[in-house]
Each structure stands twice: as structure tokens, then as C-alpha cells.
Short mmCIF file of C-alpha atoms and ligand atoms in Angstrom, two decimals:
data_model
loop_
_atom_site.label_atom_id
_atom_site.label_comp_id
_atom_site.label_asym_id
_atom_site.label_seq_id
_atom_site.Cartn_x
_atom_site.Cartn_y
_atom_site.Cartn_z
CA MET I 1 0.00 0.00 0.00
CA ILE I 2 1.29 3.47 -0.85
CA ALA I 3 0.14 6.12 1.64
CA LEU I 4 -0.37 9.72 0.62
CA LYS I 5 2.45 10.89 2.91
CA ASP I 6 4.89 8.70 0.93
CA ILE I 7 3.95 10.21 -2.43
CA PRO I 8 6.16 13.18 -3.29
CA THR I 9 4.61 16.47 -4.33
CA ILE I 10 6.19 18.28 -7.21
CA ARG I 11 7.62 20.78 -4.70
CA GLN I 12 9.59 17.87 -3.24
CA LEU I 13 10.53 16.65 -6.72
CA TYR I 14 11.95 20.09 -7.57
CA ARG I 15 14.00 19.96 -4.36
CA THR I 16 15.47 16.53 -5.18
CA SER I 17 16.07 17.71 -8.78
CA ALA I 18 13.82 15.00 -10.23
CA LEU I 19 12.13 18.04 -11.79
CA SER I 20 14.26 20.85 -13.14
CA ILE I 21 13.41 24.45 -13.95
CA ALA I 22 11.77 24.54 -17.37
CA LYS I 23 13.04 26.69 -20.23
CA THR I 24 9.52 26.87 -21.62
CA ARG I 25 6.86 28.07 -19.21
CA ARG I 26 3.34 27.57 -20.42
CA TYR I 27 1.73 29.00 -17.26
CA PRO I 28 2.88 31.27 -14.43
CA LEU I 29 4.20 29.94 -11.13
CA ILE I 30 1.50 29.41 -8.49
CA GLU I 31 3.08 28.27 -5.23
CA ALA I 32 0.01 26.40 -3.95
CA HIS I 33 0.01 24.13 -7.01
CA LEU I 34 3.43 22.77 -6.07
CA ASP I 35 1.88 21.12 -3.01
CA ARG I 36 -1.19 19.95 -4.86
CA ILE I 37 0.37 17.92 -7.70
CA SER I 38 2.28 14.63 -7.43
CA LEU I 39 4.04 12.24 -9.75
CA LEU I 40 4.37 8.59 -8.80
CA GLN I 41 5.80 5.66 -10.74
CA GLY I 42 4.10 2.42 -9.75
CA ASP I 43 0.90 0.45 -9.43
CA ILE I 44 -2.22 2.61 -9.09
CA THR I 45 -4.10 -0.24 -7.36
CA LYS I 46 -1.80 0.21 -4.34
CA VAL I 47 -2.42 3.93 -3.88
CA GLN I 48 -4.36 4.97 -0.76
CA VAL I 49 -6.36 7.99 -1.86
CA ASP I 50 -10.00 9.05 -1.93
CA ALA I 51 -10.31 7.96 -5.58
CA ILE I 52 -8.24 6.27 -8.22
CA VAL I 53 -9.26 6.76 -11.81
CA ASN I 54 -9.68 3.70 -14.00
CA ALA I 55 -8.90 3.75 -17.73
CA ALA I 56 -12.16 1.99 -18.52
CA ASN I 57 -14.04 1.15 -21.71
CA ARG I 58 -17.57 2.19 -22.60
CA SER I 59 -19.10 -0.99 -21.17
CA LEU I 60 -17.51 -0.29 -17.76
CA LEU I 61 -17.14 -4.06 -17.51
CA ALA I 62 -13.65 -5.16 -16.52
CA SER I 63 -11.16 -5.79 -19.24
CA ILE I 64 -7.37 -6.04 -19.12
CA LEU I 65 -4.32 -3.95 -18.14
CA VAL I 66 -4.96 -1.14 -15.70
CA ASP I 67 -8.73 -1.84 -15.79
CA GLY I 68 -8.19 -5.55 -15.12
CA ALA I 69 -5.68 -4.83 -12.36
CA ILE I 70 -8.14 -2.48 -10.63
CA HIS I 71 -11.01 -4.99 -10.82
CA ASP I 72 -8.72 -7.81 -9.61
CA ALA I 73 -7.60 -5.80 -6.62
CA ALA I 74 -11.07 -4.41 -5.81
CA GLY I 75 -12.80 -7.81 -5.94
CA PRO I 76 -16.07 -8.93 -7.59
CA LYS I 77 -18.27 -6.36 -5.84
CA LEU I 78 -16.78 -3.68 -8.09
CA LEU I 79 -18.01 -5.42 -11.24
CA ALA I 80 -21.40 -5.95 -9.58
CA GLU I 81 -21.68 -2.19 -8.98
CA CYS I 82 -20.55 -1.41 -12.55
CA ARG I 83 -23.06 -3.69 -14.31
CA PRO I 84 -26.21 -1.63 -13.64
CA LEU I 85 -24.45 1.63 -14.57
CA ASN I 86 -25.19 0.89 -18.23
CA GLY I 87 -21.77 1.87 -19.47
CA CYS I 88 -20.47 5.37 -20.07
CA GLU I 89 -19.87 7.48 -23.17
CA THR I 90 -16.36 8.25 -24.39
CA GLY I 91 -15.06 11.31 -22.53
CA GLY I 92 -17.32 10.63 -19.56
CA ALA I 93 -16.74 9.15 -16.11
CA LYS I 94 -18.75 7.39 -13.38
CA ILE I 95 -17.94 6.76 -9.71
CA THR I 96 -18.18 3.56 -7.65
CA LYS I 97 -16.84 2.43 -4.30
CA GLY I 98 -13.30 1.00 -4.10
CA TYR I 99 -14.18 -2.20 -2.17
CA ASP I 100 -10.96 -4.13 -1.43
CA LEU I 101 -8.71 -1.43 -2.89
CA PRO I 102 -6.84 0.89 -0.53
CA ALA I 103 -8.62 3.69 -2.46
CA LEU I 104 -12.10 4.55 -1.18
CA HIS I 105 -13.57 5.07 -4.65
CA VAL I 106 -12.93 4.30 -8.30
CA ILE I 107 -13.80 6.87 -10.95
CA HIS I 108 -14.21 4.95 -14.19
CA ALA I 109 -13.19 7.28 -17.02
CA VAL I 110 -13.55 6.36 -20.66
CA GLY I 111 -10.77 7.77 -22.81
CA PRO I 112 -10.85 7.84 -26.62
CA ILE I 113 -9.40 5.21 -28.94
CA TYR I 114 -6.76 7.25 -30.76
CA ASP I 115 -7.23 8.06 -34.46
CA SER I 116 -4.62 10.24 -36.18
CA ASN I 117 -7.28 11.33 -38.71
CA ASP I 118 -9.45 12.90 -36.02
CA VAL I 119 -7.04 14.38 -33.51
CA GLU I 120 -9.26 17.31 -32.48
CA THR I 121 -12.10 15.04 -31.35
CA LYS I 122 -9.69 12.74 -29.53
CA GLU I 123 -8.06 15.67 -27.72
CA SER I 124 -11.37 17.00 -26.51
CA GLN I 125 -12.55 13.54 -25.39
CA LEU I 126 -9.31 12.94 -23.49
CA ALA I 127 -9.52 16.35 -21.82
CA SER I 128 -13.16 15.75 -21.03
CA CYS I 129 -12.62 12.42 -19.26
CA TYR I 130 -9.98 14.04 -17.00
CA LEU I 131 -12.16 17.08 -16.32
CA ASN I 132 -15.24 14.96 -15.62
CA SER I 133 -13.22 12.83 -13.19
CA LEU I 134 -11.97 15.93 -11.34
CA GLU I 135 -15.49 17.37 -11.13
CA ILE I 136 -16.94 14.07 -9.89
CA ALA I 137 -14.28 14.03 -7.17
CA VAL I 138 -15.16 17.56 -6.04
CA ASN I 139 -18.91 16.89 -6.22
CA ASN I 140 -18.42 13.90 -3.91
CA SER I 141 -16.30 15.96 -1.47
CA LEU I 142 -13.21 13.88 -2.24
CA LYS I 143 -9.84 15.50 -1.62
CA THR I 144 -7.24 13.22 -3.23
CA ILE I 145 -7.30 11.60 -6.67
CA ALA I 146 -4.82 9.51 -8.70
CA PHE I 147 -4.84 9.16 -12.50
CA PRO I 148 -3.16 6.58 -14.73
CA CYS I 149 -2.13 7.61 -18.27
CA ILE I 150 -5.58 7.15 -19.79
CA SER I 151 -5.80 6.07 -23.47
CA THR I 152 -2.03 5.72 -23.87
CA GLY I 153 -1.98 1.92 -23.57
CA ILE I 154 -4.11 -0.22 -25.86
CA TYR I 155 -6.12 2.81 -26.96
CA GLY I 156 -2.96 4.01 -28.71
CA TYR I 157 -2.88 7.73 -27.82
CA PRO I 158 0.73 8.92 -28.29
CA ILE I 159 1.98 9.56 -24.76
CA GLU I 160 3.58 12.95 -25.44
CA ASP I 161 0.49 14.35 -27.17
CA ALA I 162 -1.74 12.93 -24.44
CA THR I 163 0.39 14.37 -21.65
CA HIS I 164 0.16 17.90 -23.09
CA VAL I 165 -3.64 17.59 -23.24
CA VAL I 166 -3.82 16.20 -19.72
CA LEU I 167 -1.48 18.71 -18.07
CA ASP I 168 -3.23 21.59 -19.79
CA VAL I 169 -6.70 20.56 -18.59
CA VAL I 170 -5.48 19.78 -15.07
CA ARG I 171 -3.57 23.07 -14.83
CA LYS I 172 -6.64 25.04 -15.97
CA PHE I 173 -8.75 23.15 -13.43
CA CYS I 174 -6.26 23.91 -10.63
CA ASP I 175 -6.47 27.60 -11.53
CA THR I 176 -10.24 27.68 -10.86
CA GLU I 177 -12.01 28.10 -7.50
CA THR I 178 -13.33 24.52 -7.77
CA GLY I 179 -9.77 23.29 -8.26
CA LYS I 180 -8.87 24.57 -4.78
CA GLU I 181 -11.20 21.97 -3.28
CA LEU I 182 -8.81 19.15 -4.15
CA ASP I 183 -5.78 18.66 -1.92
CA ARG I 184 -3.84 16.36 -4.21
CA ILE I 185 -3.87 15.24 -7.83
CA ILE I 186 -1.45 12.38 -8.46
CA PHE I 187 -0.23 11.30 -11.89
CA VAL I 188 0.65 7.61 -11.73
CA VAL I 189 3.00 6.43 -14.46
CA TRP I 190 3.97 2.87 -15.16
CA SER I 191 7.03 3.01 -17.42
CA ASN I 192 10.35 4.85 -17.13
CA THR I 193 9.66 6.59 -20.45
CA ASP I 194 6.34 7.93 -19.18
CA ARG I 195 7.96 9.08 -15.93
CA ALA I 196 10.69 10.97 -17.80
CA LEU I 197 8.11 12.64 -20.01
CA TYR I 198 5.95 13.73 -17.06
CA GLU I 199 9.05 15.05 -15.27
CA LYS I 200 9.86 17.20 -18.30
CA LEU I 201 6.35 18.47 -19.02
CA LEU I 202 5.19 19.01 -15.43
CA SER I 203 7.83 21.73 -15.13
CA GLU I 204 6.31 23.53 -18.12
CA TYR I 205 2.71 23.44 -16.84
CA PHE I 206 3.51 23.75 -13.10
CA PRO I 207 6.73 25.76 -13.08
CA SER I 208 8.84 26.57 -10.04
CA ASP I 209 11.54 29.19 -9.49
CA SER I 210 13.72 27.17 -7.20
CA GLU I 211 14.94 23.62 -6.84
N1 AR6 U 301 -0.90 1.06 -12.46
C1 AR6 U 301 -0.68 2.21 -13.17
N2 AR6 U 301 -0.63 2.25 -14.51
C2 AR6 U 301 -0.80 1.09 -15.18
C3 AR6 U 301 -1.03 -0.15 -14.52
C4 AR6 U 301 -1.08 -0.14 -13.10
N3 AR6 U 301 -1.32 -1.23 -12.39
N4 AR6 U 301 -1.16 -1.12 -15.48
C5 AR6 U 301 -1.01 -0.51 -16.68
N5 AR6 U 301 -0.79 0.81 -16.51
P1 AR6 U 301 -4.41 0.81 -20.67
P2 AR6 U 301 -6.14 2.57 -22.25
C6 AR6 U 301 -0.61 1.88 -17.51
O1 AR6 U 301 -4.10 0.04 -21.92
O2 AR6 U 301 -5.10 2.82 -23.28
C7 AR6 U 301 -8.66 -1.66 -20.79
O3 AR6 U 301 -8.66 -2.98 -21.12
C8 AR6 U 301 -0.21 1.45 -18.90
O4 AR6 U 301 1.19 1.23 -18.95
O5 AR6 U 301 -4.74 0.08 -19.43
O6 AR6 U 301 -6.95 3.74 -21.75
C9 AR6 U 301 -10.01 -0.98 -20.78
O7 AR6 U 301 -11.07 -1.86 -20.45
C10 AR6 U 301 -0.62 2.68 -19.71
O8 AR6 U 301 0.38 3.69 -19.58
O9 AR6 U 301 -5.61 1.86 -20.91
C11 AR6 U 301 -10.16 -0.44 -22.16
O10 AR6 U 301 -10.73 -1.38 -23.04
C12 AR6 U 301 -1.87 3.19 -18.98
O11 AR6 U 301 -1.87 2.49 -17.71
C13 AR6 U 301 -8.75 -0.16 -22.58
O12 AR6 U 301 -7.91 -1.00 -21.80
C14 AR6 U 301 -3.18 2.94 -19.68
O13 AR6 U 301 -3.14 1.75 -20.39
C15 AR6 U 301 -8.34 1.26 -22.27
O14 AR6 U 301 -7.10 1.50 -22.86
#
């Protein structure tokens, strides 16, 4: 189990130089954001937060990879709660309990299947499933949420393009009054490549002045 206190914020990652000062700043520095955003490499099913987000499909019925791992760890009651939800449209999200997971809830978000011929639609669907998940968390008075890299596995969304979309929507959300209601937003990456990319891009969207 990975407790919140053991998950570094980006302020801590700047201090340990895991994040460095960006040459390109896409947004201004906001000190409070440095304590609100985290990056973690590991298994999202082990994270003890108010909600983990599942990279689900439209049926909301367990499949493989991160979805399968979440259902395996949560136990059969999760699937039983998902069945009557009647699926979810692409770009949407629905909340359930977390059952045997250390997380209290699962927000099942449906990312797009990537298509290089329709990038605009895919971008807006990806942004929408992150934004819907964040809003569901706030509407349920949750304070801490962890996201995997939705759509970048079997759904084929190029990780760098996806990460720009994701960090942009999360940064804009953090800048709103509603965004202040969340104490921590954790990006959970699985591979070394994805971690390196998040380390680079986080410093552009959530810049700091000092390491
Ligand atoms: N913890 C954190 N990240 C993980 C874990 C884990 N335990 N396991 C895999 N990843 P994917 P998608 C990463 O393919 O592209 C499902 O079957 C993985 O390395 O799970 O949105 C659904 O039912 C990748 O970076 O999700 C859908 O049918 C990321 O999680 C479909 O897959 C997402 O990979 C959704 O595809």
C-alpha cells in the first residue's frame, strides 16, 4: 500500500532535482500548485487515496491492463456495482466504491481510442474524461485523486500528445475556484519513459523558481 504521505509532491521533486526548472513556461508559477500535484511511478491499485481513476471502456465491464488490475484488486463487488451503470460514453466518467482497494472510490473514465485522422475530437474527449473525473471528485467531497495515463496503452494515444492535453486541462482546473477543493492530484506512471516525459512536461505546466 502506498500512503499519501509517501507520495512526493512536485515541490519535493523540484528539491530533489527530479524536476528541473523549465526553459519553456506555459503558465505562471502558483506556489500552492506545487503542493497539490504529485508524480508517482508504480501500481495505481496500491495507492491509498479518496479515488483512483480507471482507464475503462464504454461498457464499464472489466477488461485487461490497468482496468483488469483495478477490478482484480477491488474484488467482484466492483463489477457488480458497474453492471447496472449501463456503461459510459467516451469522454465521460462514473464513480463507484473502491471495495478491497486501498482507495475509497474508483472513478471509471472512458478515454478515446486514438485516431490520427481525427485528432481534435480525440483531444477533446481525453480532456473531457480528466475534467469529468476531477469534477466528480469535487462533487463527492473527495480530496485526493490519482490518474493513470488514460488512453495511452491499448487505446494508442501517443503519450507525449496525451500528456500535453492532460497537463493543460489539469492546470486550468487547478487555476479555478473549484480546483482549490482538491488537496492532491497524483499522476501515476507505469514506465520509465512515461515518468521521464511527465518530469519534463510538469515543469512547463507547473513551473517553479527554485529547486
Ligand atoms: N498502475 C498504473 N498504470 C498502469 C497499470 C497499473 N497497475 N497497469 C497498466 N498501466 P491501458 P487505455 C498503464 O491500456 O489505453 C482496458 O482494457 C499502462 O502502462 O490500461 O486507456 C479498458 O477496459 C498505460 O500507460 O488503458 C479499455 O478497453 C496506462 O496504464 C482499454 O484497456 C493505460 O493503459 C483502455 O485503454
